[in-house]
mmCIF file with all atom_site columns, C-alpha atoms in Angstrom:
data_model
loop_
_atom_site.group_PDB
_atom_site.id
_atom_site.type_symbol
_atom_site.label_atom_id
_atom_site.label_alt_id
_atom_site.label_comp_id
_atom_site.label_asym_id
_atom_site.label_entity_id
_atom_site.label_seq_id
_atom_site.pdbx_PDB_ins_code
_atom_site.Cartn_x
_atom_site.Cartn_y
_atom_site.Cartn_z
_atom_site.occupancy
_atom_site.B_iso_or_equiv
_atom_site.pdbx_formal_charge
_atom_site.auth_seq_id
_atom_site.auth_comp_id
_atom_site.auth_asym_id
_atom_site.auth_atom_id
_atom_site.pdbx_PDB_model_num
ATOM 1   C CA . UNK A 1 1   ? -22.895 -58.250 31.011 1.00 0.00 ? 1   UNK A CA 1
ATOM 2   C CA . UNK A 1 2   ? -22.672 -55.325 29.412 1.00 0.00 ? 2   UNK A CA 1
ATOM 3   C CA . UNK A 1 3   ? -25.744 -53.449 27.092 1.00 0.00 ? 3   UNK A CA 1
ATOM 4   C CA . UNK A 1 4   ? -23.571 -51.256 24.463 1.00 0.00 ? 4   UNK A CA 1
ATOM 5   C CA . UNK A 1 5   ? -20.278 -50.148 23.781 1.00 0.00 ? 5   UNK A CA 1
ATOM 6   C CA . UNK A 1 6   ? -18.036 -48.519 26.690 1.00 0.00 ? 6   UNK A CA 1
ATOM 7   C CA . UNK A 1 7   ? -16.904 -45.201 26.721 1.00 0.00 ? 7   UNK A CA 1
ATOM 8   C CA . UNK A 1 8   ? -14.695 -42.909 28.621 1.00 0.00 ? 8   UNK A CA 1
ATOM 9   C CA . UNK A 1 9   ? -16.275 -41.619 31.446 1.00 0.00 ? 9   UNK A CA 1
ATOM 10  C CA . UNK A 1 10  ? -15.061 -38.789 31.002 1.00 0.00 ? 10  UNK A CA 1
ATOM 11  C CA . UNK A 1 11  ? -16.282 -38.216 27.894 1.00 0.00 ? 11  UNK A CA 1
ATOM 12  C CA . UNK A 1 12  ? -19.921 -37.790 28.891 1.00 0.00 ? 12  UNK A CA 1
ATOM 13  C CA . UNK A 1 13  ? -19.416 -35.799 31.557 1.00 0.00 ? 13  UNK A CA 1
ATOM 14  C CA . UNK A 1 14  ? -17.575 -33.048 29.320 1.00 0.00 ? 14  UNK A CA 1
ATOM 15  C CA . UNK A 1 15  ? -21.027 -33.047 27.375 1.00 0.00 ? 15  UNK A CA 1
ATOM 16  C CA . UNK A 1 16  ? -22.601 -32.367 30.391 1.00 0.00 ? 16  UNK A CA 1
ATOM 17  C CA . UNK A 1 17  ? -20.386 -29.260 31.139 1.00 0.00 ? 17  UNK A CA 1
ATOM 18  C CA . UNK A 1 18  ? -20.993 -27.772 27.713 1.00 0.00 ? 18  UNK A CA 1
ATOM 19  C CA . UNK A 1 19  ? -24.642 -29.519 28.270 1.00 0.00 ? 19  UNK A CA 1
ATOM 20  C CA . UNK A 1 20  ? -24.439 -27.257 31.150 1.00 0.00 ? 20  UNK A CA 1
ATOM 21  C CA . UNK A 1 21  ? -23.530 -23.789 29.608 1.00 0.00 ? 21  UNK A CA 1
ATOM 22  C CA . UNK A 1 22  ? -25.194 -24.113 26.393 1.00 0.00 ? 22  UNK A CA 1
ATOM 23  C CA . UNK A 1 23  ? -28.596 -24.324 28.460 1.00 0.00 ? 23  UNK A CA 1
ATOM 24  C CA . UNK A 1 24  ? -27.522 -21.890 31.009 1.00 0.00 ? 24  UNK A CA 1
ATOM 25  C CA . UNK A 1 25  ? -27.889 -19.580 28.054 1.00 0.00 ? 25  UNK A CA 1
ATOM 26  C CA . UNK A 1 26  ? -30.909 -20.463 26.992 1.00 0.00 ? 26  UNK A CA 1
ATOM 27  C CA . UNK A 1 27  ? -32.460 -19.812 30.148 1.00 0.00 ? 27  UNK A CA 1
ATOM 28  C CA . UNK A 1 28  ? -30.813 -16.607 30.199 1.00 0.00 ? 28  UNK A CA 1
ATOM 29  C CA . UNK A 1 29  ? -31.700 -15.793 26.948 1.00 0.00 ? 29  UNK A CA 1
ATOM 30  C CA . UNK A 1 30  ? -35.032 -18.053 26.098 1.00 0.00 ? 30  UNK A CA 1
ATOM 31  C CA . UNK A 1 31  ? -33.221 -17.906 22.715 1.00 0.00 ? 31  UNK A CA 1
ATOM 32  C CA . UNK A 1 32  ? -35.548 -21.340 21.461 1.00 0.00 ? 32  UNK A CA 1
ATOM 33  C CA . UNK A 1 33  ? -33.123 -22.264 18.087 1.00 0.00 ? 33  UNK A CA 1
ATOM 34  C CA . UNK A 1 34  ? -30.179 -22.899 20.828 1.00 0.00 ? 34  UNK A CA 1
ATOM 35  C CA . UNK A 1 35  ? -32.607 -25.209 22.104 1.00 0.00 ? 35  UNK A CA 1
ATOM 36  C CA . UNK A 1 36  ? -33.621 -26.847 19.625 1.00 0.00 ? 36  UNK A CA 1
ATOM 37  C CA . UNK A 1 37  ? -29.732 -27.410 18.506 1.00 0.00 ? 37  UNK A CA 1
ATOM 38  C CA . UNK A 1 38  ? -29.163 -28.857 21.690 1.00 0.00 ? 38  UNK A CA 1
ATOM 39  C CA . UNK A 1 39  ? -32.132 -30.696 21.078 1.00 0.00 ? 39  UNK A CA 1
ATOM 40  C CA . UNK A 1 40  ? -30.333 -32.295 17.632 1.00 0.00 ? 40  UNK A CA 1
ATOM 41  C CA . UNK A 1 41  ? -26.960 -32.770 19.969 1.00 0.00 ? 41  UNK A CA 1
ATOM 42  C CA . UNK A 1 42  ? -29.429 -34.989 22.081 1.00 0.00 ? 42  UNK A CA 1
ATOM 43  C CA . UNK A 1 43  ? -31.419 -36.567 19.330 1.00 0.00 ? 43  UNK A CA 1
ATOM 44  C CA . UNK A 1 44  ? -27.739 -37.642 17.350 1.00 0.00 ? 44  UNK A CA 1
ATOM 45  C CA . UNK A 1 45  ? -26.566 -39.239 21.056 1.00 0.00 ? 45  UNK A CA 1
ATOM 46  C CA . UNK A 1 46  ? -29.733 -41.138 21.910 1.00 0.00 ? 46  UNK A CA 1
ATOM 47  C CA . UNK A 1 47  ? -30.673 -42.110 18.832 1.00 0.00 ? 47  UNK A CA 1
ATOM 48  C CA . UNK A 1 48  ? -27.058 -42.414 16.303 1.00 0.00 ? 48  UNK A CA 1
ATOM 49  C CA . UNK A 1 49  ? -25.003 -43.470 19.239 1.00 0.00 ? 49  UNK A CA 1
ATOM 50  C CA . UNK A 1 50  ? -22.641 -41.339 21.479 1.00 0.00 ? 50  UNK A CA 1
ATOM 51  C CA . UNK A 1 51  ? -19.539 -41.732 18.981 1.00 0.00 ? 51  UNK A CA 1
ATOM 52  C CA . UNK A 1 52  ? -20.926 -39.448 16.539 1.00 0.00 ? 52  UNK A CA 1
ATOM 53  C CA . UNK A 1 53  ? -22.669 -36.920 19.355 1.00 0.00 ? 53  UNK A CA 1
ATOM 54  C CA . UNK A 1 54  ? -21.391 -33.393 17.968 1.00 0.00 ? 54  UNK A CA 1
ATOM 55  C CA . UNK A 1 55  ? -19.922 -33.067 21.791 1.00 0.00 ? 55  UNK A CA 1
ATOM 56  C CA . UNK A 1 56  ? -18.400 -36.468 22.094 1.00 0.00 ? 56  UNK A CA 1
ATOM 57  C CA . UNK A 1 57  ? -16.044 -35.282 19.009 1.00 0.00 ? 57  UNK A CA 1
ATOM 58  C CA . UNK A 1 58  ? -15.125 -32.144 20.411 1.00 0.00 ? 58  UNK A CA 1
ATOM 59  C CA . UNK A 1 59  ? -13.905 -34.540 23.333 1.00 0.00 ? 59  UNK A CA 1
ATOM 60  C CA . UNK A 1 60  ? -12.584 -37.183 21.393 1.00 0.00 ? 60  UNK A CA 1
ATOM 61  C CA . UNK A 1 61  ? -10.469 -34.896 19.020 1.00 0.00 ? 61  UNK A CA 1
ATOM 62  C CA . UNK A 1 62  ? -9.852  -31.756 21.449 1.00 0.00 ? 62  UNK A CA 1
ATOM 63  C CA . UNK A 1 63  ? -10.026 -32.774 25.064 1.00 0.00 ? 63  UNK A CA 1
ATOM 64  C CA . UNK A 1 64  ? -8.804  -36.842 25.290 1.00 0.00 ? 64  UNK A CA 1
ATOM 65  C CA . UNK A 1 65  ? -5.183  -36.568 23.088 1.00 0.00 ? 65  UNK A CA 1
ATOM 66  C CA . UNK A 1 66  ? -4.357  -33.788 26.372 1.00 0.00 ? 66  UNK A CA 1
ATOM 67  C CA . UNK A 1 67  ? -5.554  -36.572 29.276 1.00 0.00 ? 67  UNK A CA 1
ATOM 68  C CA . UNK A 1 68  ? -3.680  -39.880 30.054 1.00 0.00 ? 68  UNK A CA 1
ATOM 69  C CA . UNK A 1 69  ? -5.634  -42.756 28.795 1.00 0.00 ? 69  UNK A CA 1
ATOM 70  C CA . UNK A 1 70  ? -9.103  -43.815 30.195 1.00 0.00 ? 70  UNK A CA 1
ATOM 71  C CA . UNK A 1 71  ? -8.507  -46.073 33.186 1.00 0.00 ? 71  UNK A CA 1
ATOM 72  C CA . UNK A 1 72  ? -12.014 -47.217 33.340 1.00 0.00 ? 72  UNK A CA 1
ATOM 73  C CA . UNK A 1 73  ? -15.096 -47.791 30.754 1.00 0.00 ? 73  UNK A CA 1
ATOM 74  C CA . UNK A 1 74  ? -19.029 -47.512 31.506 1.00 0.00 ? 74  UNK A CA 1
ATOM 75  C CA . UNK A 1 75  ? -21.559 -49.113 29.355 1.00 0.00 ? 75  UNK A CA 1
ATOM 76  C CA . UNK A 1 76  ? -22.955 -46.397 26.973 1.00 0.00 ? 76  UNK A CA 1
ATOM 77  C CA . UNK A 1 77  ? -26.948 -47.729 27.256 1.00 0.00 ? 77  UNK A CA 1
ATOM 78  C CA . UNK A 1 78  ? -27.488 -45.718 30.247 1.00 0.00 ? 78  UNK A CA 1
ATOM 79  C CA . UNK A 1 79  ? -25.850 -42.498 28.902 1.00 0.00 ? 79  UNK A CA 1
ATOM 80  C CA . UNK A 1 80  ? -27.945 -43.022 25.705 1.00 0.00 ? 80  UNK A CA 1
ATOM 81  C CA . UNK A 1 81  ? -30.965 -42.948 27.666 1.00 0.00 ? 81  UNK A CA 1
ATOM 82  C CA . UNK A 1 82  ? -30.086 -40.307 29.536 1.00 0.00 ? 82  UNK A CA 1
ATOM 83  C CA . UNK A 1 83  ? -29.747 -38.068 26.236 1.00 0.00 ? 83  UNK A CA 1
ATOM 84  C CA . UNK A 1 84  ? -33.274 -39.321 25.102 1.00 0.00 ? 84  UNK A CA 1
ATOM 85  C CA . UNK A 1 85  ? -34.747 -37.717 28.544 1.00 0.00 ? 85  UNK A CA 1
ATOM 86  C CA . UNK A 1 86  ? -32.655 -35.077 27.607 1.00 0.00 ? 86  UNK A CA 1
ATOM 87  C CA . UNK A 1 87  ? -34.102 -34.748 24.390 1.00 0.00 ? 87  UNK A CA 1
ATOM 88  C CA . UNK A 1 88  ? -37.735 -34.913 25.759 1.00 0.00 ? 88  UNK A CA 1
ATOM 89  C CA . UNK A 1 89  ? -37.023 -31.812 27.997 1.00 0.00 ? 89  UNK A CA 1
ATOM 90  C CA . UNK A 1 90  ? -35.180 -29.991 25.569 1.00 0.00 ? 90  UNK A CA 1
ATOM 91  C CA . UNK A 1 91  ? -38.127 -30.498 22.669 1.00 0.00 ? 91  UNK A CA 1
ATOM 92  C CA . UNK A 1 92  ? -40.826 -29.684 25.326 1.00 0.00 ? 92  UNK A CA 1
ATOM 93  C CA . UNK A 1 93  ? -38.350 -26.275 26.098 1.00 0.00 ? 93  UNK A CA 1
ATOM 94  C CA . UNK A 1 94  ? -38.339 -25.375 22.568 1.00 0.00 ? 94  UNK A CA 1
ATOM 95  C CA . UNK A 1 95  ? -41.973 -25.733 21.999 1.00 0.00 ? 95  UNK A CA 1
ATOM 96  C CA . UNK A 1 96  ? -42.576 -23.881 24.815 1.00 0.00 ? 96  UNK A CA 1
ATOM 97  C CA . UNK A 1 97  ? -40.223 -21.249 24.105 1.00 0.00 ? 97  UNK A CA 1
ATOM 98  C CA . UNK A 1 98  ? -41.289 -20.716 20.211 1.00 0.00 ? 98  UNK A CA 1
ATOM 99  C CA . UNK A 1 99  ? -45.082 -21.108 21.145 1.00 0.00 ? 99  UNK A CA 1
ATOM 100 C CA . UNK A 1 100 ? -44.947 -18.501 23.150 1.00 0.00 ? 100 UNK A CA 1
ATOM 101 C CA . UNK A 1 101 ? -45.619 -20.519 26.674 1.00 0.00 ? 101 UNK A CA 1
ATOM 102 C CA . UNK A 1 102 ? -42.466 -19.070 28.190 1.00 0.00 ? 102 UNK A CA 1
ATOM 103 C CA . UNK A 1 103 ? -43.235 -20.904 31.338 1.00 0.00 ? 103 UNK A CA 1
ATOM 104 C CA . UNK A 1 104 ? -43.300 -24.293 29.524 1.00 0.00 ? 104 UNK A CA 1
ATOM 105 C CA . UNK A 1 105 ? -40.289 -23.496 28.040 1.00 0.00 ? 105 UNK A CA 1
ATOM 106 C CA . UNK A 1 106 ? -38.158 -21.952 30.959 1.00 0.00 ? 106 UNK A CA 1
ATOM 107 C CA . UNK A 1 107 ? -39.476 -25.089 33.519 1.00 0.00 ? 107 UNK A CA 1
ATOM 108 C CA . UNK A 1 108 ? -38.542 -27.923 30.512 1.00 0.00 ? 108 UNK A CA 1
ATOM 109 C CA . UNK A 1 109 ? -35.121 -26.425 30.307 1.00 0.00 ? 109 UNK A CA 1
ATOM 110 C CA . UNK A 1 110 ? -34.673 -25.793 34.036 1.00 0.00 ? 110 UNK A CA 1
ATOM 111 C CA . UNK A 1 111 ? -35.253 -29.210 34.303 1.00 0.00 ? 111 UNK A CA 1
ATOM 112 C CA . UNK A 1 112 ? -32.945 -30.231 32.212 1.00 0.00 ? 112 UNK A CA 1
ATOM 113 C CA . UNK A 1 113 ? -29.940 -28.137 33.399 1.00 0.00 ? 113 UNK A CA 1
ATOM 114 C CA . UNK A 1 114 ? -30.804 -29.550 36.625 1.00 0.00 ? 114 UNK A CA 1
ATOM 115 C CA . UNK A 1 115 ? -29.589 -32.819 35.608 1.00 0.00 ? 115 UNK A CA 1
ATOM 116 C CA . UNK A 1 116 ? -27.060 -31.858 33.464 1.00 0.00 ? 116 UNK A CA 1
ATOM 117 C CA . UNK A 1 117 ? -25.272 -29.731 36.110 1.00 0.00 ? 117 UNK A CA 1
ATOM 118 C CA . UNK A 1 118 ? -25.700 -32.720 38.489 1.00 0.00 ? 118 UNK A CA 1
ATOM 119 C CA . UNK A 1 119 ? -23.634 -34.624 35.828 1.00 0.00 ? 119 UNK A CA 1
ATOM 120 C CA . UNK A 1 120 ? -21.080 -31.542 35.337 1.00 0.00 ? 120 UNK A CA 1
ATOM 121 C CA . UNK A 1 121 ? -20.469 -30.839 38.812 1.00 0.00 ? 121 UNK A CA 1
ATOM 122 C CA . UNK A 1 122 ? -21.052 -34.192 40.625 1.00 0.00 ? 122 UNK A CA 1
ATOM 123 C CA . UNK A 1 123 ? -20.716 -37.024 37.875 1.00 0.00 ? 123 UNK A CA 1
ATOM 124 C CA . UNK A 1 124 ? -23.979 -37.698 38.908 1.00 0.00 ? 124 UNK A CA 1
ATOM 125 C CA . UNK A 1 125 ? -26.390 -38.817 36.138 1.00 0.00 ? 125 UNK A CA 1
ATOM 126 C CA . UNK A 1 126 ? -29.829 -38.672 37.062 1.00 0.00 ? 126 UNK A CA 1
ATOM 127 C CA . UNK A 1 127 ? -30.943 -40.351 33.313 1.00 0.00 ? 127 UNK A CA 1
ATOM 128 C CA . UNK A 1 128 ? -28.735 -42.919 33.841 1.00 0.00 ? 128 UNK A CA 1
ATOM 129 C CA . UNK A 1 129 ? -29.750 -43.997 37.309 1.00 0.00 ? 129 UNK A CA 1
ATOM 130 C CA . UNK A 1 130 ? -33.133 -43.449 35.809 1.00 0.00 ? 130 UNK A CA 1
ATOM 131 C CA . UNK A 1 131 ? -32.096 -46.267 33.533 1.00 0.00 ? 131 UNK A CA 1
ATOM 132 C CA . UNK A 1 132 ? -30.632 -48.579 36.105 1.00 0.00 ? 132 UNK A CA 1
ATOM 133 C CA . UNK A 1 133 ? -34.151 -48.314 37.943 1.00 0.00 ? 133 UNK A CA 1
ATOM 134 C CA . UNK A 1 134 ? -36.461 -48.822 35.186 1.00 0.00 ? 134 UNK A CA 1
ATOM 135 C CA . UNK A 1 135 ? -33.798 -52.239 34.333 1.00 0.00 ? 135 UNK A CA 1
ATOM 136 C CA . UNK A 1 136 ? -33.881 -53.268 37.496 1.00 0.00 ? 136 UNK A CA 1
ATOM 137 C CA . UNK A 1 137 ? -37.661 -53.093 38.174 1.00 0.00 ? 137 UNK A CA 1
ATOM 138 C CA . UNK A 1 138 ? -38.592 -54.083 34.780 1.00 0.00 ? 138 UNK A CA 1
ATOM 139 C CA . UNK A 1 139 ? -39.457 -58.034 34.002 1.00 0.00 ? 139 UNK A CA 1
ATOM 140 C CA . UNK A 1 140 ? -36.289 -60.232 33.312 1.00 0.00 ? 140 UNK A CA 1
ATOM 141 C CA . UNK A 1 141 ? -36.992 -61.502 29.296 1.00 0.00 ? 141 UNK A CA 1
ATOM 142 C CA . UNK A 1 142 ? -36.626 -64.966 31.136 1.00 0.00 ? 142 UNK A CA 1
ATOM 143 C CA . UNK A 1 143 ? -39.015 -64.352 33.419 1.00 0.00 ? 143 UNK A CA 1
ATOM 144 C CA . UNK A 1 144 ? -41.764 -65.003 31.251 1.00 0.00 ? 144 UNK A CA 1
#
């Protein structure tokens, strides 16, 4: 049974290459308004849905006509989730960052690019098996 709509796999795991850089640079950089943009891309795919995520359109409309079709789907609740623990990070970064608490900011958005290098390089998404954990462990709505 599935909890949202399916998406390419694919798809996600170009956000979390571009995930990857854009945060790479902030680090670099502690440049806080690329941050906080990255903070909106995250907001837009936890919140609005992955479909309309600024980097799921770059995919969709640059990246996906060059590829074969997607020979599997995965339920888009985890990814969503995933972007929301994104978003935490990355609004905890910026904070940091503009505040002037440049170790706040620089440990938020190491975290961060942590996971979303684990997802670039290893299509391994720590938010989503976050996700599957917290479902798993959680009461059943029959349960009670």
């Amino acid at each position: 049974m599935s909890a949202g709509p399916a998406v390419d796999p694919r798809g996600p795991r170009f956000a979390a290459i571009l995930t990857t850089i854009v945060l790479a640079i902030v680090l670099i950089t502690q440049w806080w308004p690329l941050l906080a943009a990255q903070a909106v891309v995250f907001a837009i795919g936890a919140f609005i849905g992955l479909k309309p995520a600024p980097y799921s359109l770059i995919y969709r409309y640059l990246v996906a006509p060059r590829l074969g079709p997607a020979t599997e789907r995965e339920d888009a609740a985890p990814l969503r989730f995933a972007q929301a623990v994104g978003l935490v990070f990355a609004v905890v970064g910026t904070i940091g960052f503009a505040a002037g608490l440049t170790a706040l900011g620089f440990v938020a958005t190491a975290f961060a690019l942590f996971a979303a290098f684990l997802n670039a390089a290893f299509d391994f998404c720590l938010g989503c098996e976050m996700y599957l954990l917290i479902k798993r462990f959680s009461p059943s709505p029959r349960a009670s």
